[in-house]
Amino acid sequence: MTHIYNFSAGPAVLPKEVLAQAAAEMLDWHGSGMSVMEMSHRGPEFMSIYKAAERDLRELLAVPDNYKILFMQGGGLSQNALIPLNLLGHKPEGATIDFIHTGSWSGKSSKEAARYAKVNIAASSTTSVPPQSEWKLTPGAAYLHMCTNETIDGVEYDFDAGVPAAVDGVTLVADMSSHILSRRIDVSKYGVIFAGAQKNIGPAGVTIVIIRDDLLGKALPICPSAFDFKLVADNESMYNTPPTYGIYIAGLVFQWLKQQGGVAEMERRAIAKAQLLYNALDASDFYETRVAPANRSRMNVPFYLKDESRNEAFLAGAKARGLLQLKGHKSVGGMRASIYNAMPIEGVQALVDYLNEFAGQK
Amino acid sequence: MTHIYNFSAGPAVLPKEVLAQAAAEMLDWHGSGMSVMEMSHRGPEFMSIYKAAERDLRELLAVPDNYKILFMQGGGLSQNALIPLNLLGHKPEGATIDFIHTGSWSGKSSKEAARYAKVNIAASSTTSVPPQSEWKLTPGAAYLHMCTNETIDGVEYDFDAGVPAAVDGVTLVADMSSHILSRRIDVSKYGVIFAGAQKNIGPAGVTIVIIRDDLLGKALPICPSAFDFKLVADNESMYNTPPTYGIYIAGLVFQWLKQQGGVAEMERRAIAKAQLLYNALDASDFYETRVAPANRSRMNVPFYLKDESRNEAFLAGAKARGLLQLKGHKSVGGMRASIYNAMPIEGVQALVDYLNEFAGQK
């Protein structure tokens, strides 16, 4: 069989070493006689798995002690509701939430939040992150929500340029679903960071929430208790039965990341992989990209064939070469290559070779 | 190693055949070059897995065509909020929900529902299901909620005696988390059936909702869209990224159930296993059970040592014989043996042998 490279935006490629270990341990985890799927979530075996996963993620992201890490269910989409349900309890009726709109995901987030509060779009663009100096923030807003990497649109915040800078007295909420663990972040800038697992963490069905202690205990009375951040935090993510097997796989991914050199090494590789791909796209007049260079995502690379009548032929040729799931999201069309942590540079090189080959056939 | 029998109440034992197949397919599902965990949820590979799982569950439970099957996240606990959030949209302010209280889970459900509506406990007991003739129902109630098998208290509805009978004009909502697929049910009696997966279905992190078509589209405006039953139904459980790997395992369990003879065969085995265990408990004056015989659960068997000072010795001896996770829930104490579909009768026999042996040591 051709070597497969899977460019899916998520659920996405996982490290082969992780999958191999999971297969080997499937029927009997560490001599327990049980699969991880069969363990009581409160038993000593699973608790050891959970605690190691929490500890490793805390180390990888340098999460300060005054933040809790929650392993929840519901996906990133659910957090669009659960964040306001959890943060607005101490706010007056008619509180406003500010949003920076940079694409599909921050757009969805703002629409969902409108069920629970007034919404202000403080800045908007889907091809760049508007300069922070132009953000029209609401004085006294409940919080400021941003999606620091737009999976569909391929717009990523330029943390190295200092965006977002601290905003006095404003709680920052960041959806980092599709670039968490791919670059160093300063957790202390944020009130809440959340991420669906199915890109850089593990299987779909686990959602990570990192929240500063003082933001706990502010849920609205209508917040379902299963999703009340304080109850989840007070019970070490076991107020409800957690998605145990997904947490186990996430824990194996965290161990793999540490063995590979941690987030700094992932960032180095992400820069190298992204440069390789964007350079190839820029060098050809056969393809185009639409995101401002400073905000090109290192994880999700949307691109377009200038002659879109060739799209199907492009995808068929890619598939024949083992380059899978390159079709762009239906809402924006074109192509998209998602090159998460588990994508080796050899996969990106194979894609670049194919880009050049296909352009040469025209 | 001693043969292990895992009596956990959930997450719980799974069929060995299912785990072996999952291990074998972990790195390459059916020659796709991908793990199921790595597949886009909307791609043809995972869609084929999803559709087979839905179809097999529909066949196993004889779900009528006018019901939708949803594969959701959040666990059974979350449904205590999501059911009222989804069913009360067309009801007047101050609607009442009736509950039959038979133990811990129906108790939790009623407390959570009180966030969204008035609650009436129409009948209450934690050692039996109150006779339906004594239920004090509210005229015009939004719906009637029951937990047809109480995992902690070991109280199960006696469907064979016709409880619950149809109640004219009342929508029945049933939490079947811990006995679904262990006995034949008449789905058409119910408006909504829900079940966390981690007992008889698959890994924690998947929640099944079976809902009659006419109950869709009645969500309150405050219902998070990720958990809006109509949006989930209209998108074949893919409005949000679903817990793909858990659905795959559930699908393997459904295939296993069909190979074993389906739900009727599971019911036959459940009756045999439960009789074996209750007979042994009844025959000894060393143990006691507290649930009325007609409502003894076939799945969750709580029992007590009359001399509770021997509890630790009992559990230690059990563990030494490979009989795991027999400690009762902390809220009720004592012991509990959960004997779900995947528990072979040999495991129950091993427990019975140990019960007799330990009683003989007194």
XYZ file of C-alpha atoms in Angstrom:
724
model
C 0.000 0.000 0.000
C 1.100 3.562 -0.751
C 2.212 5.443 2.336
C -0.796 7.408 3.569
C -0.648 11.033 4.659
C -3.901 12.216 6.178
C -4.490 15.983 5.932
C -7.901 15.901 7.627
C -8.799 19.026 9.632
C -10.076 16.814 12.432
C -10.494 14.166 13.591
C -6.946 14.055 12.352
C -3.743 12.095 12.149
C -2.314 10.755 15.437
C 1.243 9.634 16.191
C 1.761 6.050 15.017
C 3.586 5.260 18.268
C 0.494 6.228 20.239
C -1.792 4.037 18.149
C 0.616 1.107 18.409
C 0.749 1.384 22.194
C -3.036 1.659 22.427
C -3.418 -1.473 20.311
C -0.920 -3.411 22.445
C -2.655 -2.405 25.683
C -6.230 -2.794 24.445
C -7.096 -6.047 26.228
C -4.896 -5.748 29.296
C -3.621 -2.419 30.557
C -0.396 -2.858 32.561
C -1.349 -6.329 33.833
C -4.659 -5.130 35.267
C -6.598 -7.697 33.247
C -8.802 -4.857 31.989
C -8.989 -2.641 28.957
C -8.849 1.048 29.810
C -12.408 1.189 28.433
C -13.539 -1.234 31.128
C -12.119 0.593 34.137
C -14.230 2.382 36.677
C -13.372 6.057 36.300
C -12.882 6.343 40.058
C -10.689 3.252 40.412
C -6.947 3.510 41.099
C -5.968 2.376 37.592
C -7.876 5.023 35.704
C -7.152 7.700 38.297
C -3.434 7.151 37.680
C -4.005 7.587 33.937
C -6.035 10.727 34.504
C -3.563 12.324 36.874
C -0.634 11.660 34.563
C -2.511 13.198 31.616
C -3.398 16.290 33.634
C 0.154 16.648 34.935
C 1.752 16.211 31.514
C -0.555 18.720 29.842
C 0.114 21.189 32.651
C 3.841 20.753 32.098
C 3.645 20.965 28.292
C 1.704 24.231 28.347
C 3.320 25.596 31.531
C -0.119 26.059 33.060
C 0.196 28.123 36.266
C -0.990 26.680 39.571
C -3.941 29.053 39.751
C -5.525 27.455 36.684
C -7.603 24.288 36.586
C -7.525 21.870 33.646
C -10.887 20.237 32.889
C -11.449 17.240 30.632
C -15.010 17.629 29.394
C -17.436 16.316 26.789
C -19.352 18.189 24.111
C -16.689 19.462 21.718
C -15.518 22.965 20.973
C -18.933 23.871 19.603
C -20.598 23.208 22.931
C -18.194 25.594 24.646
C -19.704 28.434 22.637
C -22.703 28.038 24.944
C -20.985 26.636 28.018
C -18.562 29.560 28.347
C -21.312 32.193 28.670
C -23.389 29.811 30.813
C -20.402 29.533 33.153
C -19.120 33.102 33.176
C -22.216 35.301 33.253
C -23.633 34.340 36.649
C -22.268 37.407 38.431
C -22.930 39.810 35.577
C -25.906 42.147 35.314
C -28.734 41.245 32.933
C -27.863 42.521 29.504
C -24.125 42.025 29.849
C -22.116 42.387 26.642
C -19.549 39.932 25.286
C -16.960 41.237 22.830
C -15.820 39.066 19.934
C -12.982 39.345 17.464
C -14.374 37.840 14.281
C -11.694 36.197 12.139
C -13.611 33.379 10.492
C -16.118 30.604 10.757
C -15.430 29.501 14.329
C -15.406 32.900 16.004
C -18.516 33.656 13.949
C -20.301 30.588 15.301
C -19.179 31.456 18.813
C -20.680 34.927 18.649
C -23.999 33.673 17.273
C -24.311 31.095 20.047
C -23.395 33.587 22.783
C -26.241 35.818 21.616
C -28.599 33.327 23.332
C -27.275 34.490 26.682
C -25.950 38.055 26.359
C -25.539 41.033 24.068
C -22.813 40.505 21.531
C -20.437 43.106 20.113
C -18.218 42.274 17.142
C -15.233 44.397 18.116
C -13.368 43.750 14.860
C -13.914 41.571 11.804
C -11.931 40.078 8.946
C -11.644 36.559 7.584
C -8.272 37.014 5.887
C -6.283 38.563 8.740
C -6.421 39.364 12.445
C -7.443 43.019 12.658
C -4.773 45.102 14.432
C -5.464 45.253 18.131
C -5.357 49.070 17.981
C -8.560 48.907 15.892
C -10.582 46.671 18.205
C -13.729 48.498 19.386
C -14.106 46.983 22.827
C -17.124 47.524 25.079
C -16.284 49.156 28.418
C -17.285 46.703 31.147
C -17.753 43.779 28.767
C -18.166 40.402 30.448
C -15.209 39.053 28.491
C -13.470 39.128 25.109
C -13.684 35.994 22.973
C -11.258 35.134 20.186
C -10.436 32.079 18.101
C -6.656 32.163 17.905
C -6.532 29.770 14.940
C -9.428 29.535 12.519
C -9.521 25.936 11.294
C -11.623 26.672 8.218
C -10.240 30.052 7.172
C -6.612 29.438 8.093
C -6.166 32.680 10.059
C -3.843 32.457 13.069
C -2.981 35.132 15.625
C 0.585 36.376 15.463
C 1.545 35.826 19.079
C 5.129 36.670 18.235
C 3.993 40.174 17.294
C 2.310 40.452 20.679
C -1.294 39.932 19.568
C -3.282 39.676 21.728
C -1.603 42.078 24.106
C -2.995 42.208 27.622
C -6.108 44.353 27.814
C -6.512 45.944 31.232
C -9.289 44.380 33.229
C -10.614 42.309 30.328
C -10.969 38.544 30.661
C -9.689 36.875 27.495
C -11.383 33.678 26.341
C -9.526 31.835 23.584
C -10.655 28.966 21.377
C -7.341 27.252 20.613
C -8.866 24.014 19.304
C -6.791 23.702 16.169
C -3.393 25.003 17.255
C -3.056 24.152 20.927
C 0.251 22.396 21.677
C 1.743 23.573 18.365
C 3.314 26.746 19.788
C 4.281 28.198 23.106
C 1.538 30.218 24.764
C 1.421 32.421 27.836
C -1.524 30.886 29.658
C -1.506 33.676 32.242
C -2.831 36.122 29.608
C -6.121 34.249 29.403
C -9.086 33.685 31.644
C -10.235 30.621 29.737
C -8.601 28.553 26.996
C -10.567 25.754 25.407
C -9.872 23.180 22.723
C -11.632 20.221 21.181
C -9.224 17.281 21.260
C -9.535 16.038 17.703
C -6.681 18.034 16.184
C -3.542 18.088 18.330
C -4.692 16.242 21.462
C -6.454 12.984 20.755
C -9.771 11.490 19.645
C -13.013 13.435 19.214
C -15.156 13.457 22.330
C -12.728 15.122 24.739
C -12.704 18.884 25.236
C -10.019 20.626 27.266
C -10.860 23.721 29.314
C -8.120 25.636 31.119
C -9.627 28.183 33.468
C -8.296 30.628 36.048
C -9.518 29.815 39.548
C -11.269 33.125 40.166
C -13.590 32.516 37.188
C -15.035 29.350 38.722
C -18.359 29.485 40.550
C -19.961 32.091 38.297
C -22.403 29.849 36.420
C -25.913 30.933 35.543
C -28.670 28.919 37.292
C -29.684 27.501 33.901
C -26.240 25.941 33.344
C -26.570 22.125 33.322
C -24.691 20.753 36.313
C -22.833 18.233 34.124
C -21.221 21.227 32.399
C -20.732 23.518 35.421
C -17.007 24.276 35.393
C -16.831 24.545 39.183
C -18.486 21.157 39.734
C -16.230 19.625 37.090
C -13.143 21.230 38.666
C -14.091 20.275 42.222
C -14.501 16.656 41.131
C -11.331 16.360 39.027
C -13.416 16.054 35.838
C -15.390 13.182 37.389
C -18.601 14.888 38.413
C -19.981 13.034 35.441
C -18.343 9.884 34.026
C -15.632 11.371 31.792
C -14.706 10.072 28.316
C -12.128 7.756 29.837
C -10.654 6.157 26.742
C -10.251 9.488 24.983
C -8.437 10.869 28.031
C -6.142 7.836 27.981
C -5.259 8.430 24.313
C -4.724 12.140 25.007
C -2.369 11.125 27.809
C -0.379 8.950 25.418
C -0.165 11.904 22.998
C 1.122 14.114 25.826
C 3.818 11.524 26.636
C 4.760 11.393 22.958
C 5.000 15.188 22.830
C 7.316 15.200 25.826
C 9.507 12.526 24.253
C 9.698 14.536 21.040
C 10.892 17.645 22.851
C 7.673 19.300 23.955
C 5.844 22.309 22.602
C 8.973 24.270 21.681
C 10.029 21.445 19.365
C 6.513 21.185 17.928
C 6.652 24.905 17.210
C 10.002 24.552 15.454
C 8.617 21.751 13.309
C 5.361 23.629 12.640
C 7.285 26.630 11.347
C 9.394 24.421 9.102
C 6.416 22.505 7.725
C 4.338 25.635 7.151
C 7.209 27.445 5.392
C 7.798 24.490 3.123
C 4.151 24.422 2.075
C 3.518 28.170 1.785
C 6.766 28.637 -0.150
C 5.647 26.067 -2.691
C 2.225 27.695 -3.014
C 3.756 31.178 -3.360
C 6.281 30.019 -5.941
C 3.620 28.777 -8.346
C 1.130 30.868 -10.265
C -1.086 27.797 -10.421
C -2.243 28.156 -6.795
C -3.325 31.023 -4.595
C -3.750 31.654 -0.894
C -5.943 34.400 0.557
C -4.744 35.015 4.108
C -2.429 37.895 4.992
C 1.108 36.479 5.374
C 1.430 37.579 9.002
C -1.666 35.561 9.915
C -1.180 32.447 7.836
C -1.992 29.454 9.991
C 0.799 26.978 10.621
C -1.802 24.235 11.146
C -4.517 24.730 8.531
C -3.445 25.818 5.070
C -6.343 26.668 2.733
C -5.366 27.139 -0.895
C -7.113 27.413 -4.221
C -6.384 26.274 -7.741
C -6.683 29.372 -9.897
C -8.451 27.159 -12.412
C -11.080 25.630 -10.185
C -12.300 23.381 -12.999
C -9.237 21.258 -12.124
C -10.312 20.688 -8.490
C -11.640 17.167 -8.944
C -8.615 16.093 -10.954
C -6.338 17.543 -8.273
C -8.085 15.619 -5.503
C -8.166 12.374 -7.487
C -4.450 12.589 -8.195
C -3.724 13.359 -4.567
C -5.700 10.372 -3.378
C -3.897 8.107 -5.833
C -0.636 9.234 -4.181
C -1.940 8.553 -0.647
C -2.492 12.268 0.105
C -5.907 12.152 1.774
C -8.633 14.570 2.844
C -7.345 17.687 1.071
C -10.747 19.019 0.057
C -11.517 22.442 1.564
C -14.440 23.015 3.886
C -17.687 23.246 1.940
C -18.301 26.783 3.222
C -15.135 28.166 1.577
C -14.354 25.628 -1.160
C -10.909 25.008 -2.606
C -8.350 22.866 -0.822
C -7.050 22.696 2.720
C -4.034 20.889 4.121
C -4.110 20.469 7.889
C -0.607 19.800 9.110
C -0.927 19.147 12.808
C 1.779 17.982 15.211
C 1.457 14.352 14.146
C 2.017 15.163 10.450
C 5.680 14.452 9.656
C 7.558 16.827 7.378
C 7.825 13.951 4.910
C 4.068 14.232 4.460
C 4.329 17.936 3.700
C 7.189 17.250 1.279
C 5.063 14.635 -0.479
C 2.300 17.207 -0.833
C 4.725 19.829 -2.133
C 6.060 17.361 -4.685
C 2.533 16.685 -5.831
C 1.665 20.405 -5.975
C 4.596 20.953 -8.305
C 3.857 17.886 -10.367
C 0.199 18.766 -10.824
C 0.976 22.390 -11.702
C 3.434 21.120 -14.307
C 0.688 19.114 -16.039
C -1.407 22.128 -16.951
C -2.699 -14.396 35.891
C -6.000 -15.320 37.531
C -8.964 -14.968 35.205
C -10.445 -11.536 35.832
C -14.153 -10.847 36.206
C -14.938 -7.159 36.347
C -18.182 -6.286 38.170
C -17.821 -2.513 37.729
C -21.091 -0.587 37.448
C -19.636 1.432 34.595
C -17.461 1.936 32.699
C -17.817 -1.812 32.631
C -16.716 -5.053 31.052
C -16.859 -5.262 27.242
C -16.920 -8.374 25.052
C -13.395 -9.709 24.570
C -14.118 -10.243 20.863
C -14.866 -6.545 20.477
C -11.656 -5.481 22.170
C -9.614 -7.923 20.094
C -11.089 -6.594 16.862
C -10.506 -2.987 17.946
C -6.874 -3.788 18.724
C -6.371 -5.502 15.364
C -7.884 -2.577 13.442
C -6.272 0.195 15.487
C -3.630 1.317 12.982
C -5.397 0.482 9.737
C -9.144 0.157 9.492
C -10.132 -2.091 6.576
C -7.132 -1.142 4.477
C -7.866 2.577 4.680
C -4.423 3.307 6.103
C -6.107 5.178 8.956
C -7.164 4.463 12.489
C -10.858 5.075 13.091
C -9.680 7.830 15.449
C -8.022 9.619 12.530
C -10.987 9.662 10.161
C -12.939 12.755 9.288
C -16.382 12.241 10.745
C -17.939 13.240 7.415
C -15.737 11.013 5.252
C -17.088 7.860 3.582
C -15.182 5.513 5.906
C -16.575 6.849 9.152
C -20.029 7.459 7.663
C -20.202 3.748 6.832
C -19.301 2.915 10.448
C -21.883 5.347 11.771
C -24.689 4.153 9.526
C -24.048 0.506 10.379
C -24.107 1.292 14.104
C -27.358 3.219 13.791
C -28.943 0.498 11.675
C -27.868 -2.323 14.000
C -29.094 -0.537 17.135
C -32.405 0.184 15.394
C -32.727 -3.515 14.542
C -31.681 -4.740 18.010
C -34.238 -2.579 19.804
C -36.878 -2.708 17.038
C -36.953 1.085 16.964
C -39.922 2.234 14.837
C -39.347 4.409 11.790
C -40.872 7.457 13.444
C -38.079 7.585 16.002
C -34.624 9.103 15.558
C -31.505 7.639 17.183
C -28.966 10.260 18.275
C -25.365 9.585 19.292
C -24.491 12.429 21.638
C -21.881 13.532 24.166
C -22.330 14.488 27.801
C -23.377 11.280 29.548
C -26.653 10.319 31.144
C -26.236 13.048 33.770
C -26.260 15.756 31.131
C -29.575 14.464 29.791
C -31.203 15.415 33.083
C -30.824 18.996 31.849
C -30.909 18.413 28.100
C -34.279 16.640 28.164
C -36.151 19.588 29.725
C -34.118 22.036 27.614
C -35.318 20.151 24.530
C -38.918 19.367 25.460
C -40.216 22.499 27.174
C -40.040 24.967 24.289
C -43.733 24.754 23.478
C -44.914 24.530 27.077
C -46.269 27.426 29.120
C -44.033 29.030 31.729
C -44.330 27.087 34.942
C -44.882 23.724 33.286
C -44.691 20.700 35.592
C -42.635 17.557 35.044
C -43.687 14.402 36.878
C -41.072 12.012 38.232
C -41.237 8.493 39.597
C -38.521 8.399 42.240
C -36.989 4.954 42.641
C -33.413 5.772 43.644
C -30.350 7.868 43.138
C -30.621 8.465 39.408
C -34.271 9.446 39.210
C -33.590 11.622 42.260
C -30.757 13.424 40.488
C -32.899 13.827 37.396
C -35.688 15.529 39.300
C -33.313 17.926 41.072
C -31.743 18.975 37.784
C -35.088 19.433 36.041
C -36.110 21.867 38.783
C -33.783 24.405 37.098
C -36.207 24.577 34.191
C -39.705 23.653 35.411
C -41.847 22.727 38.396
C -41.200 19.196 39.563
C -43.723 16.775 41.030
C -42.581 13.522 42.611
C -45.553 11.387 41.636
C -44.377 8.370 43.638
C -41.304 7.466 45.656
C -39.504 4.389 46.963
C -35.921 3.219 46.728
C -36.611 -0.476 47.308
C -39.395 -1.040 44.779
C -41.252 0.569 41.911
C -44.438 2.000 43.423
C -47.547 0.434 41.809
C -48.674 2.504 38.877
C -52.167 2.781 40.396
C -50.627 4.904 43.166
C -48.781 7.395 40.945
C -50.088 10.932 41.597
C -49.662 12.423 38.132
C -50.140 16.099 37.327
C -52.868 16.787 34.765
C -51.226 18.448 31.773
C -47.675 17.650 32.906
C -45.001 18.290 30.291
C -43.865 14.677 30.563
C -43.300 11.811 32.992
C -39.679 10.848 33.741
C -38.616 7.478 35.084
C -35.356 5.598 35.503
C -36.269 2.053 34.506
C -33.191 0.547 36.151
C -31.517 2.260 39.086
C -27.803 1.477 38.831
C -27.021 2.323 42.451
C -30.132 1.044 44.197
C -30.727 -2.022 42.022
C -34.427 -1.316 41.389
C -35.725 -2.325 37.954
C -39.179 -1.852 36.452
C -41.132 -5.053 35.965
C -41.985 -4.608 32.302
C -43.371 -8.149 32.224
C -46.026 -7.056 34.723
C -46.915 -4.208 32.394
C -45.251 -1.368 34.308
C -45.231 1.243 32.964
C -48.570 0.872 31.259
C -49.456 3.493 28.692
C -50.743 6.672 30.309
C -53.170 8.495 28.045
C -51.674 11.628 26.588
C -48.540 11.514 28.755
C -45.090 11.554 27.162
C -42.892 8.985 28.883
C -39.165 9.755 29.212
C -37.065 6.790 30.346
C -33.467 6.682 31.538
C -32.437 3.155 30.518
C -28.686 3.692 30.926
C -27.923 0.567 32.883
C -30.278 -2.003 31.360
C -30.717 -1.012 27.734
C -30.136 -3.965 25.379
C -30.537 -6.460 28.239
C -34.271 -7.002 27.704
C -36.879 -6.476 25.041
C -38.595 -3.105 25.230
C -41.537 -1.598 23.430
C -39.994 1.635 22.177
C -43.368 2.903 20.971
C -44.478 3.378 24.601
C -41.914 6.120 25.111
C -41.385 9.638 23.863
C -37.688 9.633 24.738
C -35.326 6.860 25.830
C -31.783 7.759 26.778
C -28.738 5.825 27.934
C -25.121 6.501 28.719
C -23.031 4.004 26.783
C -20.689 2.826 29.498
C -22.723 -0.167 30.693
C -24.207 -2.221 27.856
C -23.219 -0.197 24.791
C -19.563 0.806 24.726
C -17.067 3.253 26.176
C -17.930 6.279 28.304
C -18.414 9.429 26.267
C -21.273 8.305 24.032
C -24.900 8.880 25.006
C -27.782 7.378 23.046
C -31.058 9.279 22.693
C -34.038 7.651 20.988
C -36.762 10.208 20.375
C -40.129 10.227 18.634
C -40.182 12.584 15.658
C -42.993 14.788 16.914
C -40.954 15.741 20.001
C -38.167 17.295 17.918
C -38.067 21.052 17.415
C -39.377 21.969 20.872
C -36.145 23.253 22.430
C -36.015 26.269 24.701
C -34.061 29.238 23.272
C -31.447 28.725 26.013
C -30.665 25.168 24.825
C -27.067 25.041 23.515
C -27.187 24.284 19.798
C -24.646 21.461 20.179
C -27.248 19.679 22.320
C -30.402 20.618 20.393
C -31.988 17.279 19.535
C -33.454 18.588 16.276
C -30.125 19.924 15.034
C -28.431 16.679 16.062
C -31.136 14.617 14.330
C -31.145 16.724 11.155
C -27.376 16.295 10.878
C -27.207 12.548 11.613
C -25.429 13.239 14.927
C -22.790 15.307 13.089
C -23.919 18.840 13.859
C -20.944 18.761 16.176
C -18.001 16.380 15.714
C -19.316 13.205 17.373
C -17.265 10.896 19.628
C -16.232 8.850 16.616
C -14.151 6.147 18.258
C -16.777 5.478 20.913
C -19.419 5.129 18.210
C -17.157 2.656 16.398
C -16.783 0.525 19.540
C -20.536 0.718 20.169
C -21.037 -0.491 16.603
C -18.774 -3.474 17.254
C -20.791 -4.256 20.395
C -24.005 -4.121 18.367
C -22.523 -6.571 15.843
C -21.483 -8.846 18.710
C -24.989 -8.709 20.166
C -26.504 -9.703 16.835
C -24.061 -12.603 16.510
C -24.964 -13.769 20.012
C -28.669 -13.842 19.230
C -29.784 -10.288 19.896
C -31.676 -8.772 22.783
C -33.942 -11.780 23.340
C -30.877 -13.943 23.959
C -29.348 -11.277 26.226
C -32.589 -11.267 28.215
C -32.508 -15.048 28.564
C -28.917 -14.897 29.805
C -29.667 -11.964 32.116
C -32.486 -13.866 33.769
C -30.268 -16.921 34.235
C -27.356 -14.904 35.648
C -29.561 -12.888 37.988
C -31.364 -15.969 39.282
C -28.077 -17.709 39.967
C -26.823 -14.757 41.986
C -30.019 -13.859 43.874
C -30.631 -17.531 44.705
C -27.205 -17.754 46.292
C -27.769 -14.550 48.264
C -31.236 -15.692 49.388
C -29.981 -19.128 50.422
C -27.443 -17.719 52.878
C -28.189 -15.944 56.127
C -24.785 -14.287 55.788
C -25.977 -11.804 53.120
C -29.024 -9.667 52.615
C -30.661 -7.810 49.767
C -33.094 -4.946 50.236
C -35.060 -4.620 47.003
C -38.549 -6.094 46.591
C -38.213 -9.356 44.621
C -40.427 -8.159 41.762
C -38.115 -5.182 41.190
C -34.716 -6.772 41.658
C -32.436 -5.537 38.907
C -31.019 -8.137 36.567
C -28.052 -5.861 35.883
C -27.041 -4.302 39.214
C -27.214 -6.485 42.310
C -26.574 -4.619 45.553
C -26.116 -6.828 48.598
C -24.901 -6.455 52.154
C -22.939 -8.582 54.558
C -25.054 -8.783 57.707
C -21.806 -8.356 59.616
C -20.463 -5.250 57.920
C -17.219 -5.443 59.885
C -16.274 -8.170 57.380
C -16.630 -5.878 54.334
C -12.919 -5.222 53.824
C -12.043 -8.894 54.224
C -14.741 -9.804 51.714
C -13.427 -7.349 49.122
C -9.814 -8.391 49.639
C -10.677 -12.062 49.198
C -12.690 -11.276 46.098
C -9.848 -9.327 44.550
C -7.424 -12.162 45.260
C -9.749 -14.412 43.223
C -9.913 -11.957 40.320
C -13.426 -10.744 41.211
C -13.027 -6.984 40.781
C -14.937 -3.798 41.602
C -17.552 -5.325 43.939
C -17.652 -2.424 46.383
C -21.088 -0.776 46.615
C -21.629 2.857 45.727
C -20.455 5.137 48.512
C -23.957 6.573 48.927
C -25.476 3.225 49.899
C -22.507 1.153 51.078
C -22.296 -2.629 51.032
C -21.506 -4.531 47.857
C -22.738 -4.408 44.289
C -22.236 -6.852 41.447
C -23.008 -5.398 38.040
C -23.616 -8.234 35.617
C -24.100 -6.601 32.242
C -24.414 -8.323 28.870
C -20.667 -8.822 28.533
C -20.396 -10.662 31.880
C -20.369 -14.388 31.157
C -22.309 -16.724 33.453
C -18.954 -18.231 34.422
C -18.155 -14.931 36.112
C -21.395 -15.026 38.089
C -20.708 -18.642 39.028
C -17.240 -17.651 40.252
C -18.825 -14.948 42.394
C -21.427 -17.388 43.765
C -18.687 -19.867 44.626
C -16.857 -17.132 46.481
C -20.013 -15.958 48.282
C -20.497 -19.482 49.599
C -16.846 -19.930 50.460
C -16.641 -16.632 52.346
C -19.898 -17.282 54.221
C -18.506 -20.656 55.277
C -15.475 -18.988 56.854
C -17.469 -17.072 59.438
